[in-house]
Tab-separated table of C-alpha atoms in Angstrom:
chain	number	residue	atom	x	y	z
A	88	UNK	CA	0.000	0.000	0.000
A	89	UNK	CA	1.461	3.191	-1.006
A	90	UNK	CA	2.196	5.391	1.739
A	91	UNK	CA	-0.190	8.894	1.808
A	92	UNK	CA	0.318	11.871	3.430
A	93	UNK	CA	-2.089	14.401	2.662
A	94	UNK	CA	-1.941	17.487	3.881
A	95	UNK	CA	-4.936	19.751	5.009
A	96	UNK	CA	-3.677	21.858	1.425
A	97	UNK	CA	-3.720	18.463	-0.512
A	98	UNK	CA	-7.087	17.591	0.806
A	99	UNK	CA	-8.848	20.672	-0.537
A	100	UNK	CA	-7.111	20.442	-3.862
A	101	UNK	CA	-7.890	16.705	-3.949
A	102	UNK	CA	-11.284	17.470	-3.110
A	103	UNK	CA	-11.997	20.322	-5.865
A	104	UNK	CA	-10.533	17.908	-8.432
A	105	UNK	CA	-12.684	15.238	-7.557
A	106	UNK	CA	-16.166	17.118	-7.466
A	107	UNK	CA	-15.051	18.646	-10.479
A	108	UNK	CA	-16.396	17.092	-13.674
A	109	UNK	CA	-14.686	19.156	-16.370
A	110	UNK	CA	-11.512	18.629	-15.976
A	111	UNK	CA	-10.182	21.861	-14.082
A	112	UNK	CA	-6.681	23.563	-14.947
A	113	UNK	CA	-4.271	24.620	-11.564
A	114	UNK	CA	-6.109	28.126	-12.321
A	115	UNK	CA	-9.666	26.431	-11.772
A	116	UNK	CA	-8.517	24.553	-8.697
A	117	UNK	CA	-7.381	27.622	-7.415
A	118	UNK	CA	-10.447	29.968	-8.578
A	119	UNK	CA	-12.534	27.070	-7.005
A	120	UNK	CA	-10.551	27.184	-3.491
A	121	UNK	CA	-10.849	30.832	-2.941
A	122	UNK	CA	-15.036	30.862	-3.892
A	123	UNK	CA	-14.442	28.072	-1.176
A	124	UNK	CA	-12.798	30.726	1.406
A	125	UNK	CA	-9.567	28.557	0.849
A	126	UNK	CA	-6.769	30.757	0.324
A	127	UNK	CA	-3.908	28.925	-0.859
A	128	UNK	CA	-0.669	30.223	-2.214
A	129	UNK	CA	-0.039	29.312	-6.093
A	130	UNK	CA	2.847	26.739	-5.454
A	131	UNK	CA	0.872	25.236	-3.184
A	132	UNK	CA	-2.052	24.301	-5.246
A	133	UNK	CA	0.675	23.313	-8.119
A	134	UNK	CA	2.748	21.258	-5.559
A	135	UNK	CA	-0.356	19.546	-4.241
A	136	UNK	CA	-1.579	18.628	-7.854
A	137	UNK	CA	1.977	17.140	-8.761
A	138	UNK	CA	1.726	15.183	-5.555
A	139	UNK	CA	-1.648	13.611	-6.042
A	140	UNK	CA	-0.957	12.950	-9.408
A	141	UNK	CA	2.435	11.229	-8.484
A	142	UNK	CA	0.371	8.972	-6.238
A	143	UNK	CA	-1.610	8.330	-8.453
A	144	UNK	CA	-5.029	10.043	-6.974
A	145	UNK	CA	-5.744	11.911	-9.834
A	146	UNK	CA	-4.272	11.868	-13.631
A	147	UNK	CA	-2.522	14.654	-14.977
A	148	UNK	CA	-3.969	15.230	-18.397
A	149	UNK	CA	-1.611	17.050	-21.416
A	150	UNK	CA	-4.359	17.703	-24.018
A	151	UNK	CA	-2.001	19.866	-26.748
A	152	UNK	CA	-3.414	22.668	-24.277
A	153	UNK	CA	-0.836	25.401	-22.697
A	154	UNK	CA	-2.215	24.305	-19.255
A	155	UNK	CA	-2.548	20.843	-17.983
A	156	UNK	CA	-5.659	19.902	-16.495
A	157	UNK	CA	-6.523	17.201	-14.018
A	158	UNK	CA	-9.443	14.095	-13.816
A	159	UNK	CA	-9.809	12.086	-10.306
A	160	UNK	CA	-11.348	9.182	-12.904
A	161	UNK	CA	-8.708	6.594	-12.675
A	162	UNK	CA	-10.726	4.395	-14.604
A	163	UNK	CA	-9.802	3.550	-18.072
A	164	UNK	CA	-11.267	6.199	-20.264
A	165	UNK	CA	-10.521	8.434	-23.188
A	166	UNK	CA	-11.011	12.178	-23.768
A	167	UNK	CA	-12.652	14.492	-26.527
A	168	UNK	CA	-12.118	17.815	-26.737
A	169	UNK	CA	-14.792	20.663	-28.311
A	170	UNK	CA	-12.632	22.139	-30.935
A	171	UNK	CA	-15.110	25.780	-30.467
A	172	UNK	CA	-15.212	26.041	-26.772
A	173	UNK	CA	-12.505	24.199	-25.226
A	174	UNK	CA	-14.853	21.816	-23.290
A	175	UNK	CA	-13.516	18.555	-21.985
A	176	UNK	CA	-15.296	15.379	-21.611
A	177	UNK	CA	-14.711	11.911	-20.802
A	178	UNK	CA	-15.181	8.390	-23.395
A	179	UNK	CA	-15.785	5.478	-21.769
A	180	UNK	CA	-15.021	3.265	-24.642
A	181	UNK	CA	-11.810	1.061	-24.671
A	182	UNK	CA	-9.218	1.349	-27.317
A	183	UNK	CA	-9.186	-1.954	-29.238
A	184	UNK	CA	-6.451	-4.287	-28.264
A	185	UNK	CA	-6.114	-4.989	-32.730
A	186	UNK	CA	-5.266	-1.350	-32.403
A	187	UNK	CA	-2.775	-1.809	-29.712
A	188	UNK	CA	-0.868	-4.769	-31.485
A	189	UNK	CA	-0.758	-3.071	-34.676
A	190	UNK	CA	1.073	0.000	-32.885
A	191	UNK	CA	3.265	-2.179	-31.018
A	192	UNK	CA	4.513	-3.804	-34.655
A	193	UNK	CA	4.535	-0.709	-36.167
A	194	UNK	CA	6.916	0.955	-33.551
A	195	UNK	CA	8.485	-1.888	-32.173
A	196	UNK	CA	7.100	-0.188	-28.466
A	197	UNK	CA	6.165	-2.977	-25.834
A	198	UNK	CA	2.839	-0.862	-24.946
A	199	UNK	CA	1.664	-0.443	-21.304
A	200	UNK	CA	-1.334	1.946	-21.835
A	201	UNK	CA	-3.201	4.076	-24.307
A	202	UNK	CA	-4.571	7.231	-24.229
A	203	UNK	CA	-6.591	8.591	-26.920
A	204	UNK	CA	-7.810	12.206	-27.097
A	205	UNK	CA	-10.481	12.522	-30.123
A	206	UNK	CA	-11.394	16.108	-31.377
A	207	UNK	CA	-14.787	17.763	-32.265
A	208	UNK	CA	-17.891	19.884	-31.783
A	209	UNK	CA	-19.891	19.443	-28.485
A	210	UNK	CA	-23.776	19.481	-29.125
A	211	UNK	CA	-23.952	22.675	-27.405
A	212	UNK	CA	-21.247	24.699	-30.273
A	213	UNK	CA	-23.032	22.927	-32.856
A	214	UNK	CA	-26.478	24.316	-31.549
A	215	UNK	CA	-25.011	27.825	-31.319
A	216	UNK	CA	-23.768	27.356	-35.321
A	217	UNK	CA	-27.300	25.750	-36.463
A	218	UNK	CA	-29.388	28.428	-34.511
């Protein structure tokens, strides 16, 4: 069992990410700690966030964005990502294992996971465009 030691700081932060369903940046978490009367310094929030995500609490998402943001699913899932507004939301469909194999030949990688991220047009951009 891995050993935890979460901090009254990492707590919060752990708890914003979790009740959080779209994926927050650092900036959210930290927006979302101060409307919570939480005022933690900067570093903080970004030290707690690296922590959690090193053990392994919450995943650390790099979506070709400038900022990271961060899921408390550790489920396997994939992303998709509104090309208009930025929105973030979760796939719960597995990437085939023929897929897999065929990337493993192709690049000789032994592979350990997979993470796809697809792009589009959330129903509500597409609404705005049609309307």
């Amino acid at each position: 069992m891995r050993h935890l030691n979460l901090t009254s700081q990492r707590q919060a932060v752990y708890d914003i990410v979790r009740e959080s369903h779209d994926h927050p940046t650092a900036a959210d978490v930290m927006n979302r700690l101060v409307e919570k009367g939480q005022n933690l310094a900067y570093g903080t929030v970004y030290n707690s966030l690296r922590y959690l995500a090193d053990k392994q609490l919450i995943r650390e998402l790099k979506l070709g964005e400038a900022a990271s943001r961060y899921d408390a699913r550790m489920d396997d899932h994939q992303h998709i990502i509104c090309e208009v507004c930025g929105a973030v939301d979760e796939v719960m469909s597995h990437v085939p294992a023929g897929w897999l194999e065929e990337v493993a030949k192709e690049t000789g990688y032994s592979i350990g996971h997979a993470h796809v991220v697809f792009g589009g047009v959330c129903s509500a951009c597409r609404s705005k465009v049609v309307n």
